[in-house]
């Protein structure tokens, strides 16, 4: 069965619905049941329900959900298997229903219930909308309105007796959306949030088999595991237990024969404001993780070799008395890991310091078996004792670097404060920047709570790198080896991004701005750069990466599309990721350069609009907070920012750990995935958002079905899920009394709201009047006040 359909949010969505005799009420997602008894109002089950003395008449639980997909170019062959249990007290006469939200085609669709095939009927989006509205009006439950505007398939009826289970298997072939070479695969998981209890088992297994070499593979929604089994094959997996999916699964990938590949995703929710874009870039990759060393054609058609450049690594390691015991052993293991993973053509050295500064050799050493063995012997001979001469150690290590054409990296590790030599924070940072004459990148590792974390951030910022923080109960070798796996094989270095738009006028000014991370960056084999920014001019564009490849200046250009406007919110994650990094950058500026009222105001504005809360703006999620005037909010944030005065100790450590997580985030912040989420989720080498999650946070996020804003509590060293502030599509809402209020509305504007009766024709017509992105707002359970295209409504 084949048909075109509107692709905007998910590959397609599944549902189960109980059918009435004449008109079949339906529900959608990874399985939903609706009681069809005449005159019986039924709400979709929620993950957390109050204790009931007797089972509900109509209720169900999704026991398991397993997805297997094979992607070949833009064609996806998918099999979905899910098991439903009727937890109600009566039999359900069910129909399996799934909406079709894509601009693509689906065919070869087969649906089995306990092995028996059931036929499916296609409904157009107009027919489906009538069904949605009938169900919502009958059951007085707005949940289904999230998917208004899509077509659907619907099966014939099958029974599920009380207490029994049914396994539904769906097989289909789908054409995924493809834009400028970037393939977009979405599988709908979020509808499984409507279930009685937790989903016991969730498993996704996606195999990518490309006709040409794979390049970027990126999920903005889930922490996936990517196993590249060949140049043209990869397996992407995600598993969770005791969970409730709160968002759809999204996977981007591209392929090509260039030494360097890049793709762009854009999003512009407001026509009169700059849009947002995300660029993914990766070099040619071998199955073993090295850069490709066969001749290829670059984007301009020239023969080129995308091979890993020889690099220089300087390891500057603290051996002062505070490093004694397990920390020193772990530091030695970290050194040995780096030494055992250097490559022919690399140069290196080791600087160990306490009160004195000692180098492995007086100058850089070429890496080979002989120098590696000697260096490991030097490492084995290190022991802890004495004071901490940070200034002298950095001067010695940076002074060895002289070749500006060679990628150079300094791995600096300390667990304490400078106690001998120069001890002034600003002076140490100034000396290091002056000694770094070749633009080497410094990665500063702070071990434990006794470090001057602000000093480490200054060193990293001034020397083109980043700081990493290792908690007292974490392993130093694990942190260092994770970083080195990323930077071990530089392919293209000192890379800069430019974007040119066709027909752009000089009077338009700069096309793009506020790119993060800032400055030049490096591309490494086995790694992927994620760049975000804003754009002023939409249209067909050309993205160009300029940098050094194999020691020579090279440029690679790629097509891009910068959207003039975005009716739906499929790419809303791009705006939130940009806002996350911008917030991290603002905090860094305030931390290292001092108070700036404009930046404080912007910090509050970003928190309000995008729901990016920090320890300094978390008061916005306090239901008891009645401060809505911008000036007073900025004053409150400014008072909270005094926490940054603490440069040392656990408070300073936590504040800068959190700041780094925001600056280098690779996906928007998210709530914990399951009730069994670990108490400590450490920021990984890819820049994942770190912090402490517990089961309480998971259950709190279920109260708002995954929409609750996540923020970090630096004082308690934990992540908190706020159920008084939620993200829905492009908007953020605050709970005020019993109502969700658009976060950007002033009290005056709120009073101008036009009252609309929920479930009326006028209510349903808001999607037609203002666009598809409005549908999720209609699905909110509680009363809502919202501004749409300048008009304020409430229902």
PDB file of C-alpha atoms in Angstrom, residues 84-348:
ATOM      1  CA  UNK A  84       0.162  -4.356  25.091  1.00  0.00           C
ATOM      2  CA  UNK A  85      -1.502  -5.544  28.278  1.00  0.00           C
ATOM      3  CA  UNK A  86      -5.117  -4.764  29.079  1.00  0.00           C
ATOM      4  CA  UNK A  87      -4.881  -3.554  32.684  1.00  0.00           C
ATOM      5  CA  UNK A  88      -8.569  -2.648  32.831  1.00  0.00           C
ATOM      6  CA  UNK A  89     -11.479  -4.679  34.155  1.00  0.00           C
ATOM      7  CA  UNK A  90     -13.240  -5.235  30.832  1.00  0.00           C
ATOM      8  CA  UNK A  91     -12.476  -6.407  27.307  1.00  0.00           C
ATOM      9  CA  UNK A  92     -11.268  -3.813  24.816  1.00  0.00           C
ATOM     10  CA  UNK A  93     -12.339  -3.980  21.189  1.00  0.00           C
ATOM     11  CA  UNK A  94      -9.272  -2.403  19.651  1.00  0.00           C
ATOM     12  CA  UNK A  95      -8.095  -1.113  16.328  1.00  0.00           C
ATOM     13  CA  UNK A  96      -4.484  -0.334  15.558  1.00  0.00           C
ATOM     14  CA  UNK A  97      -4.144   3.185  14.207  1.00  0.00           C
ATOM     15  CA  UNK A  98      -1.063   5.107  13.098  1.00  0.00           C
ATOM     16  CA  UNK A  99      -0.862   8.665  11.740  1.00  0.00           C
ATOM     17  CA  UNK A 100       1.329   9.613   8.784  1.00  0.00           C
ATOM     18  CA  UNK A 101       3.142  12.888   9.386  1.00  0.00           C
ATOM     19  CA  UNK A 102       5.789  12.837   6.608  1.00  0.00           C
ATOM     20  CA  UNK A 103       6.432  14.312   3.175  1.00  0.00           C
ATOM     21  CA  UNK A 104       7.393  10.957   1.783  1.00  0.00           C
ATOM     22  CA  UNK A 105       5.896   7.609   0.889  1.00  0.00           C
ATOM     23  CA  UNK A 106       5.186   4.405   2.751  1.00  0.00           C
ATOM     24  CA  UNK A 107       4.485   1.059   1.151  1.00  0.00           C
ATOM     25  CA  UNK A 108       4.647  -2.692   1.736  1.00  0.00           C
ATOM     26  CA  UNK A 109       2.888  -2.195   5.046  1.00  0.00           C
ATOM     27  CA  UNK A 110       1.988  -5.335   6.976  1.00  0.00           C
ATOM     28  CA  UNK A 111       0.416  -5.476  10.447  1.00  0.00           C
ATOM     29  CA  UNK A 112       0.206  -8.636  12.547  1.00  0.00           C
ATOM     30  CA  UNK A 113      -1.563  -9.182  15.871  1.00  0.00           C
ATOM     31  CA  UNK A 114      -0.199 -12.304  17.589  1.00  0.00           C
ATOM     32  CA  UNK A 115       0.875 -13.479  14.138  1.00  0.00           C
ATOM     33  CA  UNK A 116      -2.452 -12.850  12.392  1.00  0.00           C
ATOM     34  CA  UNK A 117      -2.410 -10.261   9.612  1.00  0.00           C
ATOM     35  CA  UNK A 118      -4.938  -7.427   9.719  1.00  0.00           C
ATOM     36  CA  UNK A 119      -5.785  -5.185   6.751  1.00  0.00           C
ATOM     37  CA  UNK A 120      -5.284  -1.409   7.096  1.00  0.00           C
ATOM     38  CA  UNK A 121      -7.231   1.471   5.603  1.00  0.00           C
ATOM     39  CA  UNK A 122      -5.720   4.797   4.601  1.00  0.00           C
ATOM     40  CA  UNK A 123      -7.435   8.000   5.757  1.00  0.00           C
ATOM     41  CA  UNK A 124      -6.468  11.358   4.307  1.00  0.00           C
ATOM     42  CA  UNK A 125      -5.427  14.093   6.741  1.00  0.00           C
ATOM     43  CA  UNK A 126      -8.861  15.701   6.267  1.00  0.00           C
ATOM     44  CA  UNK A 127     -10.659  12.446   7.134  1.00  0.00           C
ATOM     45  CA  UNK A 128      -8.254  11.815  10.005  1.00  0.00           C
ATOM     46  CA  UNK A 129      -8.821  15.287  11.423  1.00  0.00           C
ATOM     47  CA  UNK A 130     -12.562  14.648  11.622  1.00  0.00           C
ATOM     48  CA  UNK A 131     -11.885  11.433  13.514  1.00  0.00           C
ATOM     49  CA  UNK A 132      -9.488  13.179  15.917  1.00  0.00           C
ATOM     50  CA  UNK A 133     -12.015  15.902  16.647  1.00  0.00           C
ATOM     51  CA  UNK A 134     -14.801  13.364  17.186  1.00  0.00           C
ATOM     52  CA  UNK A 135     -12.708  11.500  19.752  1.00  0.00           C
ATOM     53  CA  UNK A 136     -11.588  14.628  21.555  1.00  0.00           C
ATOM     54  CA  UNK A 137     -15.121  16.018  21.734  1.00  0.00           C
ATOM     55  CA  UNK A 138     -16.517  12.692  22.945  1.00  0.00           C
ATOM     56  CA  UNK A 139     -13.852  11.913  25.542  1.00  0.00           C
ATOM     57  CA  UNK A 140     -13.056  15.512  26.553  1.00  0.00           C
ATOM     58  CA  UNK A 141      -9.377  14.592  26.405  1.00  0.00           C
ATOM     59  CA  UNK A 142      -7.187  16.911  24.266  1.00  0.00           C
ATOM     60  CA  UNK A 143      -4.152  14.586  24.130  1.00  0.00           C
ATOM     61  CA  UNK A 144      -4.780  13.410  20.557  1.00  0.00           C
ATOM     62  CA  UNK A 145      -4.743  16.957  19.201  1.00  0.00           C
ATOM     63  CA  UNK A 146      -0.944  16.877  19.238  1.00  0.00           C
ATOM     64  CA  UNK A 147      -1.176  15.040  15.905  1.00  0.00           C
ATOM     65  CA  UNK A 148      -3.956  16.928  14.152  1.00  0.00           C
ATOM     66  CA  UNK A 149      -3.098  17.575  10.529  1.00  0.00           C
ATOM     67  CA  UNK A 150      -1.833  14.106   9.638  1.00  0.00           C
ATOM     68  CA  UNK A 151      -3.281  11.233   7.684  1.00  0.00           C
ATOM     69  CA  UNK A 152      -3.528   7.761   9.185  1.00  0.00           C
ATOM     70  CA  UNK A 153      -3.810   4.036   8.605  1.00  0.00           C
ATOM     71  CA  UNK A 154      -6.345   2.072  10.638  1.00  0.00           C
ATOM     72  CA  UNK A 155      -6.832  -1.687  11.057  1.00  0.00           C
ATOM     73  CA  UNK A 156      -9.964  -3.698  11.643  1.00  0.00           C
ATOM     74  CA  UNK A 157     -11.057  -4.613  15.187  1.00  0.00           C
ATOM     75  CA  UNK A 158      -9.383  -7.206  17.421  1.00  0.00           C
ATOM     76  CA  UNK A 159     -10.241  -7.995  21.079  1.00  0.00           C
ATOM     77  CA  UNK A 160      -7.960  -7.740  24.129  1.00  0.00           C
ATOM     78  CA  UNK A 161      -9.638  -9.434  27.112  1.00  0.00           C
ATOM     79  CA  UNK A 162      -9.018  -8.030  30.599  1.00  0.00           C
ATOM     80  CA  UNK A 163      -5.598  -9.032  31.953  1.00  0.00           C
ATOM     81  CA  UNK A 164      -4.362 -10.430  28.634  1.00  0.00           C
ATOM     82  CA  UNK A 165      -1.648  -9.220  26.266  1.00  0.00           C
ATOM     83  CA  UNK A 166      -1.396  -8.821  22.515  1.00  0.00           C
ATOM     84  CA  UNK A 167       1.803  -8.463  20.506  1.00  0.00           C
ATOM     85  CA  UNK A 168       1.470  -6.154  17.527  1.00  0.00           C
ATOM     86  CA  UNK A 169       4.074  -6.366  14.773  1.00  0.00           C
ATOM     87  CA  UNK A 170       4.286  -3.792  12.029  1.00  0.00           C
ATOM     88  CA  UNK A 171       6.480  -3.956   8.945  1.00  0.00           C
ATOM     89  CA  UNK A 172       6.767  -1.159   6.423  1.00  0.00           C
ATOM     90  CA  UNK A 173       9.018   0.533   3.908  1.00  0.00           C
ATOM     91  CA  UNK A 174       9.316   4.296   4.018  1.00  0.00           C
ATOM     92  CA  UNK A 175      11.031   7.021   2.042  1.00  0.00           C
ATOM     93  CA  UNK A 176      12.805   9.341   4.491  1.00  0.00           C
ATOM     94  CA  UNK A 177      13.134  13.061   4.031  1.00  0.00           C
ATOM     95  CA  UNK A 178      16.412  14.126   2.393  1.00  0.00           C
ATOM     96  CA  UNK A 179      17.683  17.696   2.228  1.00  0.00           C
ATOM     97  CA  UNK A 180      21.038  18.774   0.752  1.00  0.00           C
ATOM     98  CA  UNK A 181      22.309  15.213   1.169  1.00  0.00           C
ATOM     99  CA  UNK A 182      21.294  14.864   4.838  1.00  0.00           C
ATOM    100  CA  UNK A 183      18.876  11.994   5.459  1.00  0.00           C
ATOM    101  CA  UNK A 184      16.397  12.404   8.313  1.00  0.00           C
ATOM    102  CA  UNK A 185      14.963   9.275   9.959  1.00  0.00           C
ATOM    103  CA  UNK A 186      12.408   9.760  12.715  1.00  0.00           C
ATOM    104  CA  UNK A 187      10.659   7.067  14.671  1.00  0.00           C
ATOM    105  CA  UNK A 188       7.770   8.077  16.938  1.00  0.00           C
ATOM    106  CA  UNK A 189       8.352   7.170  20.555  1.00  0.00           C
ATOM    107  CA  UNK A 190       6.691  10.029  22.383  1.00  0.00           C
ATOM    108  CA  UNK A 191       3.182   8.667  22.060  1.00  0.00           C
ATOM    109  CA  UNK A 192       4.191   5.775  24.315  1.00  0.00           C
ATOM    110  CA  UNK A 193       4.054   8.235  27.203  1.00  0.00           C
ATOM    111  CA  UNK A 194       0.336   7.442  27.306  1.00  0.00           C
ATOM    112  CA  UNK A 195       0.547   4.176  29.197  1.00  0.00           C
ATOM    113  CA  UNK A 196      -0.532   2.796  32.559  1.00  0.00           C
ATOM    114  CA  UNK A 197       2.836   2.587  34.321  1.00  0.00           C
ATOM    115  CA  UNK A 198       6.330   2.325  32.877  1.00  0.00           C
ATOM    116  CA  UNK A 199       7.488   0.739  29.639  1.00  0.00           C
ATOM    117  CA  UNK A 200       9.524  -2.233  30.820  1.00  0.00           C
ATOM    118  CA  UNK A 201      11.754  -2.541  27.779  1.00  0.00           C
ATOM    119  CA  UNK A 202      12.628  -0.200  24.928  1.00  0.00           C
ATOM    120  CA  UNK A 203      15.124  -1.192  22.256  1.00  0.00           C
ATOM    121  CA  UNK A 204      16.041   0.423  18.953  1.00  0.00           C
ATOM    122  CA  UNK A 205      18.474  -1.134  16.501  1.00  0.00           C
ATOM    123  CA  UNK A 206      19.115   0.801  13.288  1.00  0.00           C
ATOM    124  CA  UNK A 207      21.472  -0.551  10.644  1.00  0.00           C
ATOM    125  CA  UNK A 208      22.728   1.927   8.047  1.00  0.00           C
ATOM    126  CA  UNK A 209      23.965   0.444   4.773  1.00  0.00           C
ATOM    127  CA  UNK A 210      25.049   3.196   2.405  1.00  0.00           C
ATOM    128  CA  UNK A 211      25.978   2.911  -1.276  1.00  0.00           C
ATOM    129  CA  UNK A 212      28.809   5.419  -0.633  1.00  0.00           C
ATOM    130  CA  UNK A 213      30.989   6.171   2.390  1.00  0.00           C
ATOM    131  CA  UNK A 214      29.138   7.245   5.544  1.00  0.00           C
ATOM    132  CA  UNK A 215      30.095  10.554   7.125  1.00  0.00           C
ATOM    133  CA  UNK A 216      27.984  12.305   9.787  1.00  0.00           C
ATOM    134  CA  UNK A 217      25.743  10.255  12.094  1.00  0.00           C
ATOM    135  CA  UNK A 218      23.916  12.333  14.694  1.00  0.00           C
ATOM    136  CA  UNK A 219      20.932  11.982  17.002  1.00  0.00           C
ATOM    137  CA  UNK A 220      19.672  15.233  18.556  1.00  0.00           C
ATOM    138  CA  UNK A 221      17.220  13.365  20.784  1.00  0.00           C
ATOM    139  CA  UNK A 222      18.905  10.311  22.328  1.00  0.00           C
ATOM    140  CA  UNK A 223      22.298   9.207  23.651  1.00  0.00           C
ATOM    141  CA  UNK A 224      22.844   6.534  21.034  1.00  0.00           C
ATOM    142  CA  UNK A 225      25.726   4.143  20.557  1.00  0.00           C
ATOM    143  CA  UNK A 226      27.217   4.289  17.055  1.00  0.00           C
ATOM    144  CA  UNK A 227      29.291   1.322  15.888  1.00  0.00           C
ATOM    145  CA  UNK A 228      30.900   1.938  12.490  1.00  0.00           C
ATOM    146  CA  UNK A 229      31.385  -1.572  11.129  1.00  0.00           C
ATOM    147  CA  UNK A 230      32.739  -0.405   7.765  1.00  0.00           C
ATOM    148  CA  UNK A 231      33.203   2.704   5.654  1.00  0.00           C
ATOM    149  CA  UNK A 232      29.645   2.302   4.398  1.00  0.00           C
ATOM    150  CA  UNK A 233      28.000   0.483   7.300  1.00  0.00           C
ATOM    151  CA  UNK A 234      27.083   1.457  10.847  1.00  0.00           C
ATOM    152  CA  UNK A 235      24.797   0.212  13.594  1.00  0.00           C
ATOM    153  CA  UNK A 236      23.017   2.679  15.870  1.00  0.00           C
ATOM    154  CA  UNK A 237      21.460   1.385  19.090  1.00  0.00           C
ATOM    155  CA  UNK A 238      19.509   2.729  22.034  1.00  0.00           C
ATOM    156  CA  UNK A 239      18.080   0.787  24.973  1.00  0.00           C
ATOM    157  CA  UNK A 240      16.200   1.713  28.139  1.00  0.00           C
ATOM    158  CA  UNK A 241      14.272  -0.118  30.837  1.00  0.00           C
ATOM    159  CA  UNK A 242      11.489   1.000  33.144  1.00  0.00           C
ATOM    160  CA  UNK A 243      11.004   4.129  31.079  1.00  0.00           C
ATOM    161  CA  UNK A 244       8.417   6.328  29.462  1.00  0.00           C
ATOM    162  CA  UNK A 245       9.526   7.778  26.108  1.00  0.00           C
ATOM    163  CA  UNK A 246       8.984  11.519  26.139  1.00  0.00           C
ATOM    164  CA  UNK A 247      10.183  12.447  22.649  1.00  0.00           C
ATOM    165  CA  UNK A 248      10.418  10.916  19.199  1.00  0.00           C
ATOM    166  CA  UNK A 249      13.631   9.255  18.074  1.00  0.00           C
ATOM    167  CA  UNK A 250      15.538  11.278  15.488  1.00  0.00           C
ATOM    168  CA  UNK A 251      18.599  10.246  13.475  1.00  0.00           C
ATOM    169  CA  UNK A 252      20.470  12.220  10.813  1.00  0.00           C
ATOM    170  CA  UNK A 253      23.155  10.808   8.561  1.00  0.00           C
ATOM    171  CA  UNK A 254      24.876  11.653   5.304  1.00  0.00           C
ATOM    172  CA  UNK A 255      27.348  10.016   2.960  1.00  0.00           C
ATOM    173  CA  UNK A 256      29.738  10.962   0.187  1.00  0.00           C
ATOM    174  CA  UNK A 257      33.198  10.525  -1.276  1.00  0.00           C
ATOM    175  CA  UNK A 258      34.769  13.822  -0.123  1.00  0.00           C
ATOM    176  CA  UNK A 259      37.647  13.841   2.372  1.00  0.00           C
ATOM    177  CA  UNK A 260      35.501  16.146   4.531  1.00  0.00           C
ATOM    178  CA  UNK A 261      31.700  16.210   4.595  1.00  0.00           C
ATOM    179  CA  UNK A 262      29.239  18.692   6.066  1.00  0.00           C
ATOM    180  CA  UNK A 263      25.465  19.105   6.215  1.00  0.00           C
ATOM    181  CA  UNK A 264      23.240  21.894   7.500  1.00  0.00           C
ATOM    182  CA  UNK A 265      19.877  21.842   9.331  1.00  0.00           C
ATOM    183  CA  UNK A 266      18.010  25.150   9.670  1.00  0.00           C
ATOM    184  CA  UNK A 267      15.017  26.431  11.620  1.00  0.00           C
ATOM    185  CA  UNK A 268      13.321  29.834  11.579  1.00  0.00           C
ATOM    186  CA  UNK A 269      10.198  30.020  13.762  1.00  0.00           C
ATOM    187  CA  UNK A 270       9.819  33.813  13.444  1.00  0.00           C
ATOM    188  CA  UNK A 271      10.130  35.509  10.063  1.00  0.00           C
ATOM    189  CA  UNK A 272      11.181  38.835  11.556  1.00  0.00           C
ATOM    190  CA  UNK A 273      13.962  37.304  13.679  1.00  0.00           C
ATOM    191  CA  UNK A 274      17.232  35.608  12.645  1.00  0.00           C
ATOM    192  CA  UNK A 275      16.953  31.867  12.112  1.00  0.00           C
ATOM    193  CA  UNK A 276      19.022  29.089  13.659  1.00  0.00           C
ATOM    194  CA  UNK A 277      21.260  26.565  11.929  1.00  0.00           C
ATOM    195  CA  UNK A 278      23.260  23.497  12.861  1.00  0.00           C
ATOM    196  CA  UNK A 279      26.199  22.200  10.832  1.00  0.00           C
ATOM    197  CA  UNK A 280      27.548  18.657  11.147  1.00  0.00           C
ATOM    198  CA  UNK A 281      31.082  18.069   9.845  1.00  0.00           C
ATOM    199  CA  UNK A 282      33.244  14.971   9.811  1.00  0.00           C
ATOM    200  CA  UNK A 283      36.320  13.768   7.890  1.00  0.00           C
ATOM    201  CA  UNK A 284      36.716  10.546   5.942  1.00  0.00           C
ATOM    202  CA  UNK A 285      36.775   7.647   8.394  1.00  0.00           C
ATOM    203  CA  UNK A 286      38.188   4.146   8.199  1.00  0.00           C
ATOM    204  CA  UNK A 287      36.468   1.279  10.035  1.00  0.00           C
ATOM    205  CA  UNK A 288      39.316   1.296  12.591  1.00  0.00           C
ATOM    206  CA  UNK A 289      38.773   4.987  13.275  1.00  0.00           C
ATOM    207  CA  UNK A 290      41.784   6.325  11.338  1.00  0.00           C
ATOM    208  CA  UNK A 291      41.404   8.882   8.618  1.00  0.00           C
ATOM    209  CA  UNK A 292      41.022   7.565   5.103  1.00  0.00           C
ATOM    210  CA  UNK A 293      44.384   7.297   3.333  1.00  0.00           C
ATOM    211  CA  UNK A 294      43.200   6.449  -0.163  1.00  0.00           C
ATOM    212  CA  UNK A 295      43.090   9.099  -2.860  1.00  0.00           C
ATOM    213  CA  UNK A 296      39.755  10.872  -2.979  1.00  0.00           C
ATOM    214  CA  UNK A 297      38.270  13.862  -4.693  1.00  0.00           C
ATOM    215  CA  UNK A 298      37.617  16.936  -2.620  1.00  0.00           C
ATOM    216  CA  UNK A 299      34.494  19.047  -2.962  1.00  0.00           C
ATOM    217  CA  UNK A 300      36.127  21.068  -5.723  1.00  0.00           C
ATOM    218  CA  UNK A 301      37.204  18.006  -7.659  1.00  0.00           C
ATOM    219  CA  UNK A 302      40.913  18.008  -6.752  1.00  0.00           C
ATOM    220  CA  UNK A 303      42.733  14.829  -5.808  1.00  0.00           C
ATOM    221  CA  UNK A 304      43.274  14.869  -2.079  1.00  0.00           C
ATOM    222  CA  UNK A 305      44.224  12.619   0.808  1.00  0.00           C
ATOM    223  CA  UNK A 306      42.221  12.939   3.975  1.00  0.00           C
ATOM    224  CA  UNK A 307      44.792  11.409   6.254  1.00  0.00           C
ATOM    225  CA  UNK A 308      45.551  12.080   9.874  1.00  0.00           C
ATOM    226  CA  UNK A 309      48.214  14.758  10.273  1.00  0.00           C
ATOM    227  CA  UNK A 310      51.223  14.138  12.495  1.00  0.00           C
ATOM    228  CA  UNK A 311      50.702  15.932  15.790  1.00  0.00           C
ATOM    229  CA  UNK A 312      52.519  16.992  18.923  1.00  0.00           C
ATOM    230  CA  UNK A 313      51.258  16.105  22.399  1.00  0.00           C
ATOM    231  CA  UNK A 314      52.676  17.609  25.595  1.00  0.00           C
ATOM    232  CA  UNK A 315      51.466  16.068  28.858  1.00  0.00           C
ATOM    233  CA  UNK A 316      51.885  18.393  31.862  1.00  0.00           C
ATOM    234  CA  UNK A 317      51.076  16.357  34.987  1.00  0.00           C
ATOM    235  CA  UNK A 318      50.837  17.319  38.651  1.00  0.00           C
ATOM    236  CA  UNK A 319      52.908  15.139  40.999  1.00  0.00           C
ATOM    237  CA  UNK A 320      52.573  17.281  44.142  1.00  0.00           C
ATOM    238  CA  UNK A 321      51.893  15.697  47.519  1.00  0.00           C
ATOM    239  CA  UNK A 322      48.123  15.943  47.175  1.00  0.00           C
ATOM    240  CA  UNK A 323      48.279  13.571  44.184  1.00  0.00           C
ATOM    241  CA  UNK A 324      49.594  10.695  46.293  1.00  0.00           C
ATOM    242  CA  UNK A 325      47.923   7.307  46.274  1.00  0.00           C
ATOM    243  CA  UNK A 326      45.139   6.368  43.869  1.00  0.00           C
ATOM    244  CA  UNK A 327      45.163   9.712  42.012  1.00  0.00           C
ATOM    245  CA  UNK A 328      48.831   9.323  41.096  1.00  0.00           C
ATOM    246  CA  UNK A 329      48.244   5.747  39.945  1.00  0.00           C
ATOM    247  CA  UNK A 330      45.346   6.877  37.736  1.00  0.00           C
ATOM    248  CA  UNK A 331      47.393   9.762  36.314  1.00  0.00           C
ATOM    249  CA  UNK A 332      50.141   7.305  35.398  1.00  0.00           C
ATOM    250  CA  UNK A 333      47.583   5.058  33.692  1.00  0.00           C
ATOM    251  CA  UNK A 334      46.334   8.071  31.739  1.00  0.00           C
ATOM    252  CA  UNK A 335      49.870   8.907  30.608  1.00  0.00           C
ATOM    253  CA  UNK A 336      50.465   5.325  29.509  1.00  0.00           C
ATOM    254  CA  UNK A 337      47.209   5.295  27.555  1.00  0.00           C
ATOM    255  CA  UNK A 338      48.283   8.353  25.579  1.00  0.00           C
ATOM    256  CA  UNK A 339      51.782   6.953  25.004  1.00  0.00           C
ATOM    257  CA  UNK A 340      50.392   3.625  23.781  1.00  0.00           C
ATOM    258  CA  UNK A 341      48.082   5.395  21.341  1.00  0.00           C
ATOM    259  CA  UNK A 342      50.494   7.828  19.704  1.00  0.00           C
ATOM    260  CA  UNK A 343      51.205   7.173  16.026  1.00  0.00           C
ATOM    261  CA  UNK A 344      54.217   7.165  13.760  1.00  0.00           C
ATOM    262  CA  UNK A 345      54.945  10.767  12.805  1.00  0.00           C
ATOM    263  CA  UNK A 346      53.842  12.152  16.183  1.00  0.00           C
ATOM    264  CA  UNK A 347      56.137  14.004  18.568  1.00  0.00           C
ATOM    265  CA  UNK A 348      55.657  14.227  22.324  1.00  0.00           C
TER     266      UNK A 348
END
